[in-house]
Amino acid sequence: MKKSSVLVCGGAGYIGSHTTVELINAGYDVVIVDNLSNSDRKAIEGVCQITGINIPFIEVDCCDREAFRKVFEQYEFDSAIHFAASKAVGESVAKPMLYYRNNLTSLMNLIDLMCEFGRHNIVFSSSCTVYGEPDKQPVTEQTPRKEATSPYGNTKQISEDILRDAVAATEGLKGIALRYFNPIGAHPSALIGELPRGVPQNLVPYITQTAAGIRECLSVFGDDYPTPDGSCIRDYIDVVDLAKAHVKAIGRMIEVADAPRYEVFNIGTGRGVSVLELVTRFQEVNNLKLNYKIAPRRAGDIVAIWADPTKANDVLGWHAERNLDDTLAAAWAWQKNLETL
């Protein structure tokens, strides 16, 4: 039996495409909008192949309010998930206005149109970057947000505040912000995965491209941090597990009438893994040797962060299920399959 429909803004992207699969698996209808500025139609083709469903896709920029309005006029949906944002920390430092204009305008347009058309539920794609360099680990939802270290991180903080304030001012509107830690991996089918344009900004695509011979050498930025092996520590969450958290969030807003109208959840595994540990595990799991070197520290990198996911476990009923070895095997399978897609 079909549940309600969900608008997925940025649904051709890495997390958006995996979330679309999980929404369909859970019985929801989905409409995708994406401007394809940092994504690819291949992702939508992969989603259709996995699910066996021809999903409506509209190429539209969420910053173009009038074009975006036509989606609301054409399709019925009760809920929306907002992934449509620029996401490279380094680029945001070089091009701050691009990030503020795109990330904030797209969300404000979504909220305005949801209110105008009487749609009720918004899940926002936030980030653990809102915590900055935390004073203690693991971080909970009560850990203070610190001043952002990049325009990208600042847009996540500001966007959370915009959604919170809009919910408080608008009867019937609900919002959930999911603070992701470090999404990695690919769908087990190897039909969708992370598809960066140009040089990857994230660790695992750079690892897989180095293993595939596309990149000559992987740089590990710093081995002199105050951690057991000197490299930075992060909480790596499988993208399929992350996608399922969005399904839980939509379900909570629809089904739990007495839930708070605005909520925040950490989405991570609760375990910190160092960069060097991840590189070693990738080599062992996939039985290959990576060409990597230690490079100087990178500006803006924090030493360590990992989640306390207790609230998501208890309130959303969500748990990270896929282990790191399976995740790294899926990432490599996706990289190898790219040549055939």
Tab-separated table of C-alpha atoms in Angstrom:
chain	number	residue	atom	x	y	z
A	1	MET	CA	0.000	0.000	0.000
A	2	LYS	CA	1.396	3.388	-1.000
A	3	LYS	CA	2.120	5.953	1.665
A	4	SER	CA	2.270	9.673	0.901
A	5	SER	CA	4.549	11.270	-1.664
A	6	VAL	CA	7.906	12.889	-0.950
A	7	LEU	CA	9.664	15.641	-2.911
A	8	VAL	CA	13.421	15.002	-2.969
A	9	CYS	CA	15.323	18.216	-3.739
A	10	GLY	CA	18.769	17.287	-5.012
A	11	GLY	CA	17.632	13.723	-5.629
A	12	ALA	CA	20.223	13.083	-8.340
A	13	GLY	CA	23.058	13.595	-5.872
A	14	TYR	CA	24.949	11.063	-3.787
A	15	ILE	CA	22.787	10.961	-0.652
A	16	GLY	CA	19.620	12.023	-2.474
A	17	SER	CA	19.723	9.098	-4.901
A	18	HIS	CA	20.263	6.534	-2.126
A	19	THR	CA	17.481	8.102	-0.059
A	20	THR	CA	15.116	7.921	-3.026
A	21	VAL	CA	15.735	4.158	-3.245
A	22	GLU	CA	14.989	3.687	0.450
A	23	LEU	CA	11.845	5.842	0.293
A	24	ILE	CA	10.510	3.721	-2.568
A	25	ASN	CA	11.458	0.531	-0.710
A	26	ALA	CA	9.408	1.831	2.227
A	27	GLY	CA	6.347	2.402	0.027
A	28	TYR	CA	6.515	6.128	-0.669
A	29	ASP	CA	5.998	7.796	-4.033
A	30	VAL	CA	8.871	10.130	-4.915
A	31	VAL	CA	9.324	13.191	-7.113
A	32	ILE	CA	12.920	14.313	-7.789
A	33	VAL	CA	14.054	17.842	-8.561
A	34	ASP	CA	17.700	18.641	-9.294
A	35	ASN	CA	19.552	21.238	-11.367
A	36	LEU	CA	22.336	18.712	-12.181
A	37	SER	CA	25.006	21.284	-11.276
A	38	ASN	CA	26.930	18.712	-9.249
A	39	SER	CA	25.092	15.496	-10.086
A	40	ASP	CA	24.263	13.281	-13.036
A	41	ARG	CA	21.238	11.751	-14.734
A	42	LYS	CA	23.034	8.391	-14.413
A	43	ALA	CA	22.116	8.430	-10.722
A	44	ILE	CA	18.412	8.665	-11.552
A	45	GLU	CA	18.778	5.900	-14.136
A	46	GLY	CA	20.439	3.775	-11.448
A	47	VAL	CA	17.623	4.452	-8.983
A	48	CYS	CA	15.031	3.473	-11.592
A	49	GLN	CA	16.977	0.298	-12.344
A	50	ILE	CA	17.218	-0.684	-8.664
A	51	THR	CA	13.573	0.033	-7.856
A	52	GLY	CA	11.951	-0.892	-11.156
A	53	ILE	CA	10.003	2.368	-11.009
A	54	ASN	CA	10.067	5.263	-13.474
A	55	ILE	CA	10.451	8.142	-11.036
A	56	PRO	CA	9.276	11.632	-12.051
A	57	PHE	CA	12.315	13.905	-12.483
A	58	ILE	CA	12.189	17.639	-13.111
A	59	GLU	CA	15.382	19.496	-13.943
A	60	VAL	CA	14.916	22.702	-11.992
A	61	ASP	CA	16.998	24.966	-9.805
A	62	CYS	CA	15.395	25.377	-6.380
A	63	CYS	CA	16.761	28.942	-6.344
A	64	ASP	CA	14.483	29.750	-9.306
A	65	ARG	CA	11.325	30.302	-7.331
A	66	GLU	CA	8.870	30.494	-10.225
A	67	ALA	CA	10.252	27.394	-11.935
A	68	PHE	CA	10.214	25.603	-8.573
A	69	ARG	CA	6.599	26.708	-8.002
A	70	LYS	CA	5.499	24.766	-11.093
A	71	VAL	CA	6.624	21.535	-9.398
A	72	PHE	CA	4.231	22.287	-6.530
A	73	GLU	CA	1.439	23.051	-8.994
A	74	GLN	CA	2.019	19.815	-10.916
A	75	TYR	CA	2.663	17.256	-8.147
A	76	GLU	CA	1.015	16.310	-4.868
A	77	PHE	CA	3.334	15.557	-1.947
A	78	ASP	CA	3.087	16.037	1.818
A	79	SER	CA	6.788	15.975	2.652
A	80	ALA	CA	10.083	17.234	1.253
A	81	ILE	CA	13.743	16.414	1.863
A	82	HIS	CA	16.217	19.183	1.087
A	83	PHE	CA	19.592	18.002	-0.251
A	84	ALA	CA	19.964	20.730	-2.888
A	85	ALA	CA	23.099	22.518	-1.702
A	86	SER	CA	26.721	23.107	-2.654
A	87	LYS	CA	28.914	21.045	-0.346
A	88	ALA	CA	32.702	21.507	-0.802
A	89	VAL	CA	34.333	23.188	2.192
A	90	GLY	CA	37.342	24.483	0.239
A	91	GLU	CA	35.232	25.875	-2.583
A	92	SER	CA	33.000	27.639	-0.059
A	93	VAL	CA	36.025	29.520	1.309
A	94	ALA	CA	36.945	30.635	-2.221
A	95	LYS	CA	33.366	31.369	-3.307
A	96	PRO	CA	31.374	32.319	-0.198
A	97	MET	CA	28.624	34.231	-1.998
A	98	LEU	CA	27.906	31.254	-4.249
A	99	TYR	CA	27.369	29.125	-1.143
A	100	TYR	CA	25.243	31.619	0.749
A	101	ARG	CA	23.111	32.387	-2.296
A	102	ASN	CA	22.573	28.778	-3.361
A	103	ASN	CA	22.255	27.015	-0.022
A	104	LEU	CA	20.086	29.559	1.743
A	105	THR	CA	17.877	30.714	-1.149
A	106	SER	CA	17.008	27.149	-2.165
A	107	LEU	CA	15.897	26.283	1.372
A	108	MET	CA	13.913	29.496	1.851
A	109	ASN	CA	12.124	28.942	-1.453
A	110	LEU	CA	11.244	25.403	-0.376
A	111	ILE	CA	9.874	26.553	2.975
A	112	ASP	CA	7.871	29.389	1.391
A	113	LEU	CA	6.328	27.084	-1.209
A	114	MET	CA	5.589	24.347	1.321
A	115	CYS	CA	3.708	26.912	3.404
A	116	GLU	CA	1.943	28.445	0.398
A	117	PHE	CA	0.701	25.074	-0.863
A	118	GLY	CA	-0.174	23.669	2.571
A	119	ARG	CA	2.506	20.957	2.597
A	120	HIS	CA	3.727	20.096	6.058
A	121	ASN	CA	6.960	18.153	6.588
A	122	ILE	CA	10.565	19.120	5.803
A	123	VAL	CA	13.709	17.080	6.460
A	124	PHE	CA	16.871	19.157	6.192
A	125	SER	CA	20.256	17.739	5.246
A	126	SER	CA	22.538	19.182	7.925
A	127	SER	CA	26.065	18.263	8.992
A	128	CYS	CA	28.310	17.609	11.966
A	129	THR	CA	30.282	20.642	10.762
A	130	VAL	CA	27.880	22.685	12.919
A	131	TYR	CA	29.815	21.454	15.993
A	132	GLY	CA	33.180	22.788	14.779
A	133	GLU	CA	36.059	21.404	16.880
A	134	PRO	CA	34.150	19.922	19.843
A	135	ASP	CA	35.567	20.084	23.369
A	136	LYS	CA	34.723	16.456	24.099
A	137	GLN	CA	33.687	13.277	22.303
A	138	PRO	CA	31.309	11.879	21.314
A	139	VAL	CA	29.039	14.785	20.392
A	140	THR	CA	25.367	14.759	21.317
A	141	GLU	CA	22.618	16.996	19.989
A	142	GLN	CA	23.188	19.138	23.106
A	143	THR	CA	26.876	19.708	22.249
A	144	PRO	CA	27.207	23.465	21.641
A	145	ARG	CA	27.433	24.614	18.062
A	146	LYS	CA	30.657	26.541	17.586
A	147	GLU	CA	31.483	29.302	15.136
A	148	ALA	CA	31.654	27.734	11.684
A	149	THR	CA	35.104	27.228	10.180
A	150	SER	CA	33.849	27.699	6.592
A	151	PRO	CA	31.010	29.371	4.686
A	152	TYR	CA	29.700	25.856	3.928
A	153	GLY	CA	29.467	25.052	7.631
A	154	ASN	CA	27.898	28.438	8.296
A	155	THR	CA	25.166	27.771	5.724
A	156	LYS	CA	24.286	24.580	7.623
A	157	GLN	CA	24.002	26.476	10.901
A	158	ILE	CA	21.974	29.283	9.347
A	159	SER	CA	19.731	26.811	7.503
A	160	GLU	CA	18.957	24.974	10.738
A	161	ASP	CA	17.994	28.291	12.316
A	162	ILE	CA	15.835	29.286	9.326
A	163	LEU	CA	13.929	25.993	9.468
A	164	ARG	CA	13.532	26.139	13.256
A	165	ASP	CA	12.180	29.699	13.135
A	166	ALA	CA	9.853	28.969	10.198
A	167	VAL	CA	8.381	25.975	12.041
A	168	ALA	CA	7.864	28.062	15.184
A	169	ALA	CA	6.028	30.737	13.172
A	170	THR	CA	3.935	28.474	10.944
A	171	GLU	CA	1.059	26.371	12.239
A	172	GLY	CA	1.166	22.830	10.872
A	173	LEU	CA	4.753	22.980	9.582
A	174	LYS	CA	7.215	20.403	10.942
A	175	GLY	CA	10.970	20.142	10.490
A	176	ILE	CA	13.732	17.664	11.266
A	177	ALA	CA	17.434	18.446	10.773
A	178	LEU	CA	19.664	15.399	10.370
A	179	ARG	CA	23.282	16.137	11.256
A	180	TYR	CA	25.307	13.712	9.149
A	181	PHE	CA	28.768	12.614	10.045
A	182	ASN	CA	30.893	11.253	7.139
A	183	PRO	CA	28.816	9.389	4.516
A	184	ILE	CA	30.761	6.782	2.523
A	185	GLY	CA	30.133	3.690	0.406
A	186	ALA	CA	27.629	2.862	-2.306
A	187	HIS	CA	24.481	0.855	-2.900
A	188	PRO	CA	25.161	-2.919	-2.759
A	189	SER	CA	23.934	-3.196	-6.374
A	190	ALA	CA	26.867	-0.976	-7.484
A	191	LEU	CA	24.336	0.917	-9.650
A	192	ILE	CA	24.556	4.158	-7.651
A	193	GLY	CA	27.335	5.656	-5.532
A	194	GLU	CA	29.387	8.782	-5.049
A	195	LEU	CA	30.129	10.403	-8.404
A	196	PRO	CA	32.272	13.506	-7.824
A	197	ARG	CA	32.920	15.946	-10.641
A	198	GLY	CA	36.615	16.640	-11.141
A	199	VAL	CA	39.024	15.957	-8.293
A	200	PRO	CA	37.188	14.333	-5.355
A	201	GLN	CA	36.862	16.466	-2.225
A	202	ASN	CA	36.036	13.476	-0.006
A	203	LEU	CA	38.358	10.737	1.205
A	204	VAL	CA	36.752	7.524	-0.031
A	205	PRO	CA	36.218	8.561	-3.687
A	206	TYR	CA	39.838	9.691	-3.737
A	207	ILE	CA	40.858	6.296	-2.326
A	208	THR	CA	38.833	4.394	-4.936
A	209	GLN	CA	40.069	6.585	-7.794
A	210	THR	CA	43.653	6.057	-6.643
A	211	ALA	CA	43.066	2.307	-6.495
A	212	ALA	CA	41.624	2.470	-10.029
A	213	GLY	CA	44.648	4.386	-11.336
A	214	ILE	CA	42.691	7.579	-12.035
A	215	ARG	CA	44.645	9.442	-9.351
A	216	GLU	CA	48.370	8.905	-8.997
A	217	CYS	CA	48.624	9.124	-5.228
A	218	LEU	CA	46.400	9.620	-2.182
A	219	SER	CA	47.527	12.292	0.275
A	220	VAL	CA	46.863	11.700	3.968
A	221	PHE	CA	46.850	15.196	5.430
A	222	GLY	CA	48.840	15.053	8.656
A	223	ASP	CA	50.214	12.258	10.823
A	224	ASP	CA	51.057	14.410	13.837
A	225	TYR	CA	47.606	15.002	15.309
A	226	PRO	CA	47.003	14.032	18.964
A	227	THR	CA	45.356	10.722	17.986
A	228	PRO	CA	46.600	7.111	18.340
A	229	ASP	CA	48.131	7.016	14.835
A	230	GLY	CA	48.517	10.752	14.254
A	231	SER	CA	45.795	11.051	11.582
A	232	CYS	CA	42.377	12.709	11.907
A	233	ILE	CA	39.439	10.727	13.284
A	234	ARG	CA	35.956	10.768	11.788
A	235	ASP	CA	32.672	8.855	12.097
A	236	TYR	CA	32.134	7.110	8.740
A	237	ILE	CA	28.484	6.238	8.125
A	238	ASP	CA	27.326	3.967	5.293
A	239	VAL	CA	25.258	5.955	2.795
A	240	VAL	CA	22.501	3.311	2.756
A	241	ASP	CA	22.163	3.507	6.546
A	242	LEU	CA	22.127	7.305	6.261
A	243	ALA	CA	19.428	7.131	3.595
A	244	LYS	CA	17.238	5.006	5.879
A	245	ALA	CA	17.417	7.692	8.581
A	246	HIS	CA	15.519	10.036	6.236
A	247	VAL	CA	12.760	7.466	5.842
A	248	LYS	CA	12.491	7.230	9.636
A	249	ALA	CA	12.364	11.033	9.903
A	250	ILE	CA	9.552	11.319	7.327
A	251	GLY	CA	7.633	8.540	9.080
A	252	ARG	CA	7.967	10.273	12.449
A	253	MET	CA	6.569	13.558	11.140
A	254	ILE	CA	3.616	11.822	9.488
A	255	GLU	CA	2.774	9.273	12.168
A	256	VAL	CA	3.712	10.767	15.573
A	257	ALA	CA	1.205	13.523	16.215
A	258	ASP	CA	2.625	14.604	19.586
A	259	ALA	CA	6.288	14.768	18.471
A	260	PRO	CA	8.026	18.146	18.786
A	261	ARG	CA	7.488	20.127	15.601
A	262	TYR	CA	11.215	20.811	15.168
A	263	GLU	CA	13.874	18.237	16.059
A	264	VAL	CA	17.575	17.598	15.473
A	265	PHE	CA	19.282	14.194	15.250
A	266	ASN	CA	22.895	13.049	14.919
A	267	ILE	CA	23.275	10.382	12.232
A	268	GLY	CA	26.506	8.464	12.768
A	269	THR	CA	27.827	5.118	13.938
A	270	GLY	CA	29.146	6.254	17.303
A	271	ARG	CA	32.646	5.026	16.440
A	272	GLY	CA	35.635	7.127	15.424
A	273	VAL	CA	37.923	5.730	12.709
A	274	SER	CA	41.213	7.375	11.748
A	275	VAL	CA	42.125	8.206	8.162
A	276	LEU	CA	45.061	5.786	8.243
A	277	GLU	CA	42.854	3.062	9.723
A	278	LEU	CA	40.359	3.565	6.911
A	279	VAL	CA	43.095	3.370	4.267
A	280	THR	CA	44.426	0.149	5.813
A	281	ARG	CA	40.960	-1.417	6.038
A	282	PHE	CA	40.224	-0.531	2.403
A	283	GLN	CA	43.397	-2.297	1.275
A	284	GLU	CA	42.698	-5.380	3.392
A	285	VAL	CA	39.020	-5.721	2.464
A	286	ASN	CA	39.632	-5.328	-1.267
A	287	ASN	CA	42.998	-7.124	-1.361
A	288	LEU	CA	44.946	-4.348	-3.056
A	289	LYS	CA	47.759	-1.904	-2.392
A	290	LEU	CA	47.158	1.842	-2.397
A	291	ASN	CA	49.753	4.395	-3.364
A	292	TYR	CA	49.535	6.987	-0.580
A	293	LYS	CA	51.786	9.483	1.145
A	294	ILE	CA	51.711	11.614	4.245
A	295	ALA	CA	51.185	15.283	3.389
A	296	PRO	CA	51.163	18.421	5.564
A	297	ARG	CA	48.056	19.171	7.592
A	298	ARG	CA	45.202	20.747	5.651
A	299	ALA	CA	43.806	24.088	6.809
A	300	GLY	CA	40.386	23.818	8.429
A	301	ASP	CA	40.565	20.111	9.341
A	302	ILE	CA	39.496	19.374	12.902
A	303	VAL	CA	41.337	16.695	14.883
A	304	ALA	CA	38.466	14.355	15.686
A	305	ILE	CA	34.708	14.052	15.795
A	306	TRP	CA	32.286	11.189	16.184
A	307	ALA	CA	28.624	10.918	17.091
A	308	ASP	CA	26.588	9.808	20.015
A	309	PRO	CA	23.616	8.446	18.009
A	310	THR	CA	21.543	7.497	21.083
A	311	LYS	CA	18.746	9.973	20.337
A	312	ALA	CA	18.328	8.709	16.756
A	313	ASN	CA	18.425	5.129	18.040
A	314	ASP	CA	15.806	5.709	20.728
A	315	VAL	CA	13.497	8.321	19.194
A	316	LEU	CA	13.663	7.545	15.459
A	317	GLY	CA	14.193	3.821	15.922
A	318	TRP	CA	17.148	4.105	13.537
A	319	HIS	CA	20.443	2.232	13.878
A	320	ALA	CA	23.578	2.056	11.736
A	321	GLU	CA	23.635	-1.555	10.521
A	322	ARG	CA	26.253	-1.958	7.778
A	323	ASN	CA	29.794	-2.666	8.937
A	324	LEU	CA	32.825	-0.772	7.680
A	325	ASP	CA	34.247	-3.703	5.690
A	326	ASP	CA	31.021	-4.114	3.689
A	327	THR	CA	30.872	-0.372	3.121
A	328	LEU	CA	34.421	-0.212	1.759
A	329	ALA	CA	33.808	-3.258	-0.436
A	330	ALA	CA	30.686	-1.558	-1.855
A	331	ALA	CA	32.649	1.632	-2.567
A	332	TRP	CA	35.226	-0.316	-4.582
A	333	ALA	CA	32.557	-2.343	-6.414
A	334	TRP	CA	30.883	0.942	-7.425
A	335	GLN	CA	34.185	2.392	-8.678
A	336	LYS	CA	34.868	-0.708	-10.789
A	337	ASN	CA	31.330	-0.706	-12.159
A	338	LEU	CA	31.544	2.956	-13.233
A	339	GLU	CA	33.383	1.973	-16.422
A	340	THR	CA	30.388	-0.091	-17.561
A	341	LEU	CA	27.665	2.459	-16.788
